[in-house]
Amino acid sequence: MVFPAPSMPVPRRFSAAPLPFEPQIRWVERVNELAEVAAPPAWTTARVEAWLDWADGLPLDMPAGTPAAFALDGAYPLLGGGPDRYARRLAAWGLALGALADEEAAAGFRAELFGALALGVIATGRQLPFGARVNPLAPDTACAPPLVLPELGTKAFAESAQALRVGRGVAAQRLTAVTDAVRRCEGDAASCGDPAANQALARACRAARDAGFGDAAIADAIALGRAGFEPSAAQAAAPVLALTAVGDREAIARTSPAALAAAALAWETSALTIAFSEDDAERASLAAIAPTGAVNVCAFEGPSGFDVDGFAAAVRLAFLALDIEGRAGFLADPADAYRRAAARPVALGLAGVAEMIVAGGVAYDSPNARTLATKLHQSALAETETLGAGHAVRLCAVTDPEIALRLGGVSLSAAPWPGPVTLAETADGVILRTLAEPALAAAAAAGVDPDLLRTALIGHGALAGAPGVNHESLAAKGFTRHEIAAAETALLEARDLKSTFAPAVVGAGFVADVLGVDAAALADPAFDTLSHAGFTPEEIAAAEAFALGRASPAAAARLPAPLREALKPADEIDASARYAMIRAIEVATSAPATTTLDLPFDTTPSDALDALALAARAGVRAARIVRANAPASFALDIPPPRAARTPEPPPLEPPQERIVERFIEVGPSRRMLPDRRKGYIQKSSVGGHKVYLHTGEYEDGELGEIFIDMHKEGAAFRSLMNNFAVAVSLGLQYGVPLEKFVDAFVFTRFEPAGEVVGNEAIRSATSILDYVFRELGVSYLGRDDLASVDPQALNADGLGGGKADKLDPQVVSRFISKGYSRGAAPDNLVFLPSAKAAAARAADVCPACGDLALVRKGQSLICQTCGERAPQTG
């Protein structure tokens, strides 16, 4: 497979002209930094961040003798330089491997691949920056290990199942004890699985909970015990793909112990893919280790129709890139590296098929939709076959959500589209609900006014003129223009009217004072302001449909029936339609499409078996069970242990006088600051950004509040810092020690950071929080280890570390506010340095190890850390 040299006619589809947009510089908040990124202006921040995450994992290895034109340090900076670095690396490896004819061909390939990535036409999956790889430029004598497909119920299957399980230590035996308590119980199944009725189970559950297992894992162990299996104690198992064959589809029945074993393991781990034939299992296992990518078919739909030639060029380009990536990339398992080198699988998929179906006004569950999907995949497969043989897998049903996000949130392979309402981001970062482009195209094809569609699905975004709940009816209930405006502002991101009129939005004071709601009702999460104000459910529903859309029956009735069917979102499409679409594309795919079977948390292994049987009868070739996580409020009712029988107590002695102490636990209370309080203001500059730190103290000098003010910062950052200071102040007033805050926030690292100007104790800081809490630690806790210099060396009280004898007396007005004391402090009061105290402080430090653990033994000071004798002082 060779990319043709420029001497041959090479159509330049994606690099013939400069990018059709000017990259926009924006700030993206990542995990550890606030990154400045050049990105396409129309892309959302989430999409840009997905590309940055992909770029972080790109390998940086290059073959020997790489031409200077492909050096990674000269990459174009779009999206953190990721797309150009990826294109340069693959061009260099393609040239070294012989996949590209010469350096000019490699340069053309690099330009085309970069253009396709930058335009959002192609996206590839995440890669390993290092790992195992078969040397692509040298013969390797080792052979790929054979793929073993264990038969269910055999020892080999048990070993494969064990590979999905972690934590098989002493702690895991606690879960096994829970299962055994159920399995060994003699009685009806309901009582054996109830900790209240089965005391042995209750004891095992308490022991498992004490070992650190959550109630959800314990509940799983009980369910597995009822089904007759052992638990895996998998608390955070990494997703592992283990393919196995289960024989004839009709054999999937409750009477099959092997099928139940597979269902139980899949139900427990959510990491097992079950294929229904050995050939499909082998192909699916190869697809799992193949380099993954997708081509966005929506990018080729234009006013003049579908660009067939451009689509073909993109498929060939993506396939060639993934083939080179497969030979030059890394895998975590050396065995997988050998298998990939031998079979050369490529997992190329199509994206945006469902969006193209919708744009044509066709229903997802229709023969026309399935025909279109089949033709697109067959065309893509034909283009990959023109690039050579030797690939065990070519076209696949890709399901990587990260690839979908990098392509703009479109659907992948046979999946239905998310729906007609999507989110758009304004230039200042505000997220708004809007109609997706395919929905507008479908409306145009059906001859429907886009404004009618927008009103039906998104609503008017305001309550003026709404039925039931509007400006006039709200004013009649006591709402003023202020509360109405606050609610309408919240409509931009709201899902219902209840949240837009929540007390936190319109004001808890207004709800309490005007509407007469007591504190208990305000604290109830289910409280509905509109219902309390007297609006009926019918009035609220009508106003909600007017303001927020939601495709109310009245609005939907005005849309043609074919358009309503075409615009159905994924959550309204049943499983049979999905299975039919999967079968339609599997005509052209090289590996089976893995169907995800979503189960609620409270299901059992038997329910998983029923889902597998239903999928098998529907013609699915491979399936993966994914069970939902336990709800946050889930808890088992484990009764306390029964009291043991005790012998008869001895006769009571005559009552004697005794003193009884009663301890009463009192909840945390707030220690209020005095109305007139003292403190200080420290002005400094951190990395060129001015910071004003204000403190407030109790009468005894203990810190009770702080305020942090920034100079010329953005409103969001200033507000965050102000509210953070309020949170710290509340914590201090409720008894949180200042030491805890200091230990938690010193040395945090984010911008702005750098040199500190204006503070004699701290000369540099890694962040604003680092500076603030180092200053508080030095000033209030005596944490001189947090200071850049000895802050006591220049103290006017003479308790410094060696320079006190050089200080002049300082008047008290330098340290006590004349306004706070209201002139009560005498003007002639001064602080005098104390050389003796300074010498005593200096002697507290061990000269050998620098520790402060010095104790006096006789006439000597001995370090308890290193045993060194300190010199005598005084």
mmCIF file of N, CA and C in Angstrom, residues 130-192:
data_model
loop_
_atom_site.group_PDB
_atom_site.id
_atom_site.type_symbol
_atom_site.label_atom_id
_atom_site.label_comp_id
_atom_site.label_asym_id
_atom_site.label_seq_id
_atom_site.Cartn_x
_atom_site.Cartn_y
_atom_site.Cartn_z
ATOM 1 N N PHE A 130 3.913 5.260 24.992
ATOM 2 C CA PHE A 130 4.982 4.258 25.062
ATOM 3 C C PHE A 130 4.333 2.934 25.438
ATOM 4 N N GLY A 131 5.087 1.848 25.313
ATOM 5 C CA GLY A 131 4.574 0.533 25.627
ATOM 6 C C GLY A 131 5.276 -0.528 24.805
ATOM 7 N N ALA A 132 4.570 -1.592 24.475
ATOM 8 C CA ALA A 132 5.142 -2.690 23.707
ATOM 9 C C ALA A 132 4.865 -2.484 22.222
ATOM 10 N N ARG A 133 5.839 -2.814 21.392
ATOM 11 C CA ARG A 133 5.666 -2.685 19.947
ATOM 12 C C ARG A 133 6.622 -3.640 19.260
ATOM 13 N N VAL A 134 6.139 -4.287 18.196
ATOM 14 C CA VAL A 134 7.011 -5.090 17.348
ATOM 15 C C VAL A 134 7.779 -4.134 16.448
ATOM 16 N N ASN A 135 9.102 -4.317 16.366
ATOM 17 C CA ASN A 135 9.940 -3.400 15.595
ATOM 18 C C ASN A 135 9.461 -3.364 14.148
ATOM 19 N N PRO A 136 8.939 -2.220 13.677
ATOM 20 C CA PRO A 136 8.394 -2.189 12.310
ATOM 21 C C PRO A 136 9.454 -2.162 11.227
ATOM 22 N N LEU A 137 10.705 -1.896 11.590
ATOM 23 C CA LEU A 137 11.769 -1.770 10.588
ATOM 24 C C LEU A 137 12.775 -2.914 10.643
ATOM 25 N N ALA A 138 12.496 -3.939 11.440
ATOM 26 C CA ALA A 138 13.422 -5.068 11.531
ATOM 27 C C ALA A 138 12.625 -6.352 11.658
ATOM 28 N N PRO A 139 13.116 -7.451 11.074
ATOM 29 C CA PRO A 139 12.412 -8.736 11.212
ATOM 30 C C PRO A 139 12.444 -9.201 12.657
ATOM 31 N N ASP A 140 11.346 -9.755 13.110
ATOM 32 C CA ASP A 140 11.257 -10.239 14.475
ATOM 33 C C ASP A 140 10.998 -11.737 14.436
ATOM 34 N N THR A 141 11.836 -12.508 15.140
ATOM 35 C CA THR A 141 11.716 -13.962 15.084
ATOM 36 C C THR A 141 10.561 -14.485 15.911
ATOM 37 N N ALA A 142 10.063 -13.682 16.852
ATOM 38 C CA ALA A 142 8.963 -14.152 17.685
ATOM 39 C C ALA A 142 7.675 -14.236 16.875
ATOM 40 N N CYS A 143 6.808 -15.134 17.275
ATOM 41 C CA CYS A 143 5.527 -15.330 16.581
ATOM 42 C C CYS A 143 4.403 -14.817 17.477
ATOM 43 N N ALA A 144 3.366 -14.401 16.831
ATOM 44 C CA ALA A 144 2.201 -13.931 17.576
ATOM 45 C C ALA A 144 1.552 -15.102 18.300
ATOM 46 N N PRO A 145 1.253 -14.975 19.590
ATOM 47 C CA PRO A 145 0.592 -16.082 20.296
ATOM 48 C C PRO A 145 -0.799 -16.299 19.729
ATOM 49 N N PRO A 146 -1.242 -17.528 19.676
ATOM 50 C CA PRO A 146 -2.573 -17.793 19.106
ATOM 51 C C PRO A 146 -3.672 -17.231 19.993
ATOM 52 N N LEU A 147 -4.759 -16.842 19.358
ATOM 53 C CA LEU A 147 -5.913 -16.346 20.088
ATOM 54 C C LEU A 147 -6.673 -17.527 20.665
ATOM 55 N N VAL A 148 -6.831 -17.559 21.973
ATOM 56 C CA VAL A 148 -7.527 -18.644 22.644
ATOM 57 C C VAL A 148 -8.905 -18.148 23.051
ATOM 58 N N LEU A 149 -9.921 -18.838 22.560
ATOM 59 C CA LEU A 149 -11.288 -18.503 22.924
ATOM 60 C C LEU A 149 -11.788 -19.570 23.885
ATOM 61 N N PRO A 150 -11.776 -19.304 25.186
ATOM 62 C CA PRO A 150 -12.131 -20.355 26.150
ATOM 63 C C PRO A 150 -13.602 -20.713 26.065
ATOM 64 N N GLU A 151 -13.862 -21.967 26.227
ATOM 65 C CA GLU A 151 -15.249 -22.444 26.224
ATOM 66 C C GLU A 151 -15.849 -22.208 27.598
ATOM 67 N N LEU A 152 -17.068 -21.722 27.638
ATOM 68 C CA LEU A 152 -17.709 -21.402 28.903
ATOM 69 C C LEU A 152 -17.821 -22.642 29.777
ATOM 70 N N GLY A 153 -17.555 -22.458 31.057
ATOM 71 C CA GLY A 153 -17.654 -23.562 31.996
ATOM 72 C C GLY A 153 -16.373 -24.339 32.177
ATOM 73 N N THR A 154 -15.351 -24.062 31.369
ATOM 74 C CA THR A 154 -14.096 -24.792 31.472
ATOM 75 C C THR A 154 -13.138 -24.045 32.394
ATOM 76 N N LYS A 155 -12.006 -24.695 32.690
ATOM 77 C CA LYS A 155 -10.987 -24.068 33.523
ATOM 78 C C LYS A 155 -10.407 -22.836 32.845
ATOM 79 N N ALA A 156 -10.247 -22.920 31.515
ATOM 80 C CA ALA A 156 -9.711 -21.769 30.778
ATOM 81 C C ALA A 156 -10.632 -20.567 30.908
ATOM 82 N N PHE A 157 -11.940 -20.824 30.877
ATOM 83 C CA PHE A 157 -12.867 -19.702 31.044
ATOM 84 C C PHE A 157 -12.755 -19.127 32.456
ATOM 85 N N ALA A 158 -12.612 -19.987 33.447
ATOM 86 C CA ALA A 158 -12.471 -19.500 34.815
ATOM 87 C C ALA A 158 -11.232 -18.624 34.958
ATOM 88 N N GLU A 159 -10.140 -19.014 34.287
ATOM 89 C CA GLU A 159 -8.925 -18.202 34.348
ATOM 90 C C GLU A 159 -9.121 -16.866 33.642
ATOM 91 N N SER A 160 -9.842 -16.873 32.509
ATOM 92 C CA SER A 160 -10.122 -15.616 31.819
ATOM 93 C C SER A 160 -11.005 -14.714 32.669
ATOM 94 N N ALA A 161 -11.977 -15.312 33.339
ATOM 95 C CA ALA A 161 -12.839 -14.522 34.219
ATOM 96 C C ALA A 161 -12.039 -13.923 35.362
ATOM 97 N N GLN A 162 -11.078 -14.709 35.878
ATOM 98 C CA GLN A 162 -10.265 -14.194 36.966
ATOM 99 C C GLN A 162 -9.441 -12.986 36.534
ATOM 100 N N ALA A 163 -9.078 -12.937 35.234
ATOM 101 C CA ALA A 163 -8.292 -11.800 34.740
ATOM 102 C C ALA A 163 -9.074 -10.503 34.823
ATOM 103 N N LEU A 164 -10.403 -10.593 34.863
ATOM 104 C CA LEU A 164 -11.222 -9.392 34.980
ATOM 105 C C LEU A 164 -11.368 -8.935 36.423
ATOM 106 N N ARG A 165 -10.847 -9.723 37.351
ATOM 107 C CA ARG A 165 -11.108 -9.466 38.758
ATOM 108 C C ARG A 165 -9.868 -8.989 39.473
ATOM 109 N N VAL A 166 -10.052 -8.117 40.434
ATOM 110 C CA VAL A 166 -8.934 -7.574 41.205
ATOM 111 C C VAL A 166 -9.268 -7.676 42.679
ATOM 112 N N GLY A 167 -8.241 -7.474 43.520
ATOM 113 C CA GLY A 167 -8.457 -7.420 44.961
ATOM 114 C C GLY A 167 -8.741 -8.753 45.593
ATOM 115 N N ARG A 168 -8.037 -9.825 45.167
ATOM 116 C CA ARG A 168 -8.317 -11.144 45.712
ATOM 117 C C ARG A 168 -7.538 -11.412 46.997
ATOM 118 N N GLY A 169 -7.364 -10.418 47.848
ATOM 119 C CA GLY A 169 -6.645 -10.585 49.096
ATOM 120 C C GLY A 169 -7.587 -10.920 50.231
ATOM 121 N N VAL A 170 -7.126 -10.619 51.463
ATOM 122 C CA VAL A 170 -7.930 -10.922 52.647
ATOM 123 C C VAL A 170 -9.220 -10.116 52.626
ATOM 124 N N ALA A 171 -9.125 -8.859 52.186
ATOM 125 C CA ALA A 171 -10.335 -8.033 52.155
ATOM 126 C C ALA A 171 -11.388 -8.625 51.228
ATOM 127 N N ALA A 172 -10.937 -9.185 50.085
ATOM 128 C CA ALA A 172 -11.896 -9.762 49.142
ATOM 129 C C ALA A 172 -12.600 -10.967 49.732
ATOM 130 N N GLN A 173 -11.968 -11.649 50.685
ATOM 131 C CA GLN A 173 -12.610 -12.808 51.300
ATOM 132 C C GLN A 173 -13.841 -12.404 52.095
ATOM 133 N N ARG A 174 -13.887 -11.131 52.508
ATOM 134 C CA ARG A 174 -15.082 -10.669 53.219
ATOM 135 C C ARG A 174 -16.305 -10.705 52.313
ATOM 136 N N LEU A 175 -16.137 -10.342 51.040
ATOM 137 C CA LEU A 175 -17.262 -10.434 50.098
ATOM 138 C C LEU A 175 -17.620 -11.882 49.826
ATOM 139 N N THR A 176 -16.608 -12.730 49.722
ATOM 140 C CA THR A 176 -16.873 -14.159 49.525
ATOM 141 C C THR A 176 -17.668 -14.714 50.699
ATOM 142 N N ALA A 177 -17.370 -14.244 51.906
ATOM 143 C CA ALA A 177 -18.127 -14.695 53.076
ATOM 144 C C ALA A 177 -19.587 -14.270 52.989
ATOM 145 N N VAL A 178 -19.844 -13.081 52.418
ATOM 146 C CA VAL A 178 -21.230 -12.646 52.224
ATOM 147 C C VAL A 178 -21.964 -13.601 51.294
ATOM 148 N N THR A 179 -21.304 -13.941 50.179
ATOM 149 C CA THR A 179 -21.923 -14.869 49.227
ATOM 150 C C THR A 179 -22.140 -16.240 49.855
ATOM 151 N N ASP A 180 -21.144 -16.718 50.595
ATOM 152 C CA ASP A 180 -21.274 -18.033 51.222
ATOM 153 C C ASP A 180 -22.407 -18.061 52.234
ATOM 154 N N ALA A 181 -22.619 -16.951 52.940
ATOM 155 C CA ALA A 181 -23.708 -16.899 53.913
ATOM 156 C C ALA A 181 -25.064 -17.054 53.241
ATOM 157 N N VAL A 182 -25.176 -16.619 51.999
ATOM 158 C CA VAL A 182 -26.424 -16.794 51.252
ATOM 159 C C VAL A 182 -26.519 -18.208 50.688
ATOM 160 N N ARG A 183 -25.418 -18.691 50.117
ATOM 161 C CA ARG A 183 -25.446 -19.997 49.451
ATOM 162 C C ARG A 183 -25.632 -21.136 50.442
ATOM 163 N N ARG A 184 -25.103 -21.008 51.645
ATOM 164 C CA ARG A 184 -25.173 -22.095 52.627
ATOM 165 C C ARG A 184 -26.432 -22.053 53.481
ATOM 166 N N CYS A 185 -27.220 -21.038 53.281
ATOM 167 C CA CYS A 185 -28.445 -20.908 54.069
ATOM 168 C C CYS A 185 -29.477 -21.920 53.598
ATOM 169 N N GLU A 186 -30.150 -22.551 54.532
ATOM 170 C CA GLU A 186 -31.222 -23.498 54.219
ATOM 171 C C GLU A 186 -32.552 -22.817 54.515
ATOM 172 N N GLY A 187 -33.317 -22.585 53.500
ATOM 173 C CA GLY A 187 -34.589 -21.907 53.653
ATOM 174 C C GLY A 187 -35.002 -21.274 52.335
ATOM 175 N N ASP A 188 -36.031 -20.434 52.376
ATOM 176 C CA ASP A 188 -36.473 -19.799 51.141
ATOM 177 C C ASP A 188 -35.463 -18.726 50.728
ATOM 178 N N ALA A 189 -35.404 -18.472 49.417
ATOM 179 C CA ALA A 189 -34.391 -17.569 48.867
ATOM 180 C C ALA A 189 -34.514 -16.157 49.415
ATOM 181 N N ALA A 190 -35.743 -15.673 49.625
ATOM 182 C CA ALA A 190 -35.926 -14.311 50.103
ATOM 183 C C ALA A 190 -35.343 -14.133 51.499
ATOM 184 N N SER A 191 -35.578 -15.092 52.385
ATOM 185 C CA SER A 191 -35.058 -14.991 53.754
ATOM 186 C C SER A 191 -33.547 -15.170 53.787
ATOM 187 N N CYS A 192 -33.019 -16.073 52.947
ATOM 188 C CA CYS A 192 -31.574 -16.294 52.935
ATOM 189 C C CYS A 192 -30.816 -15.054 52.459
#
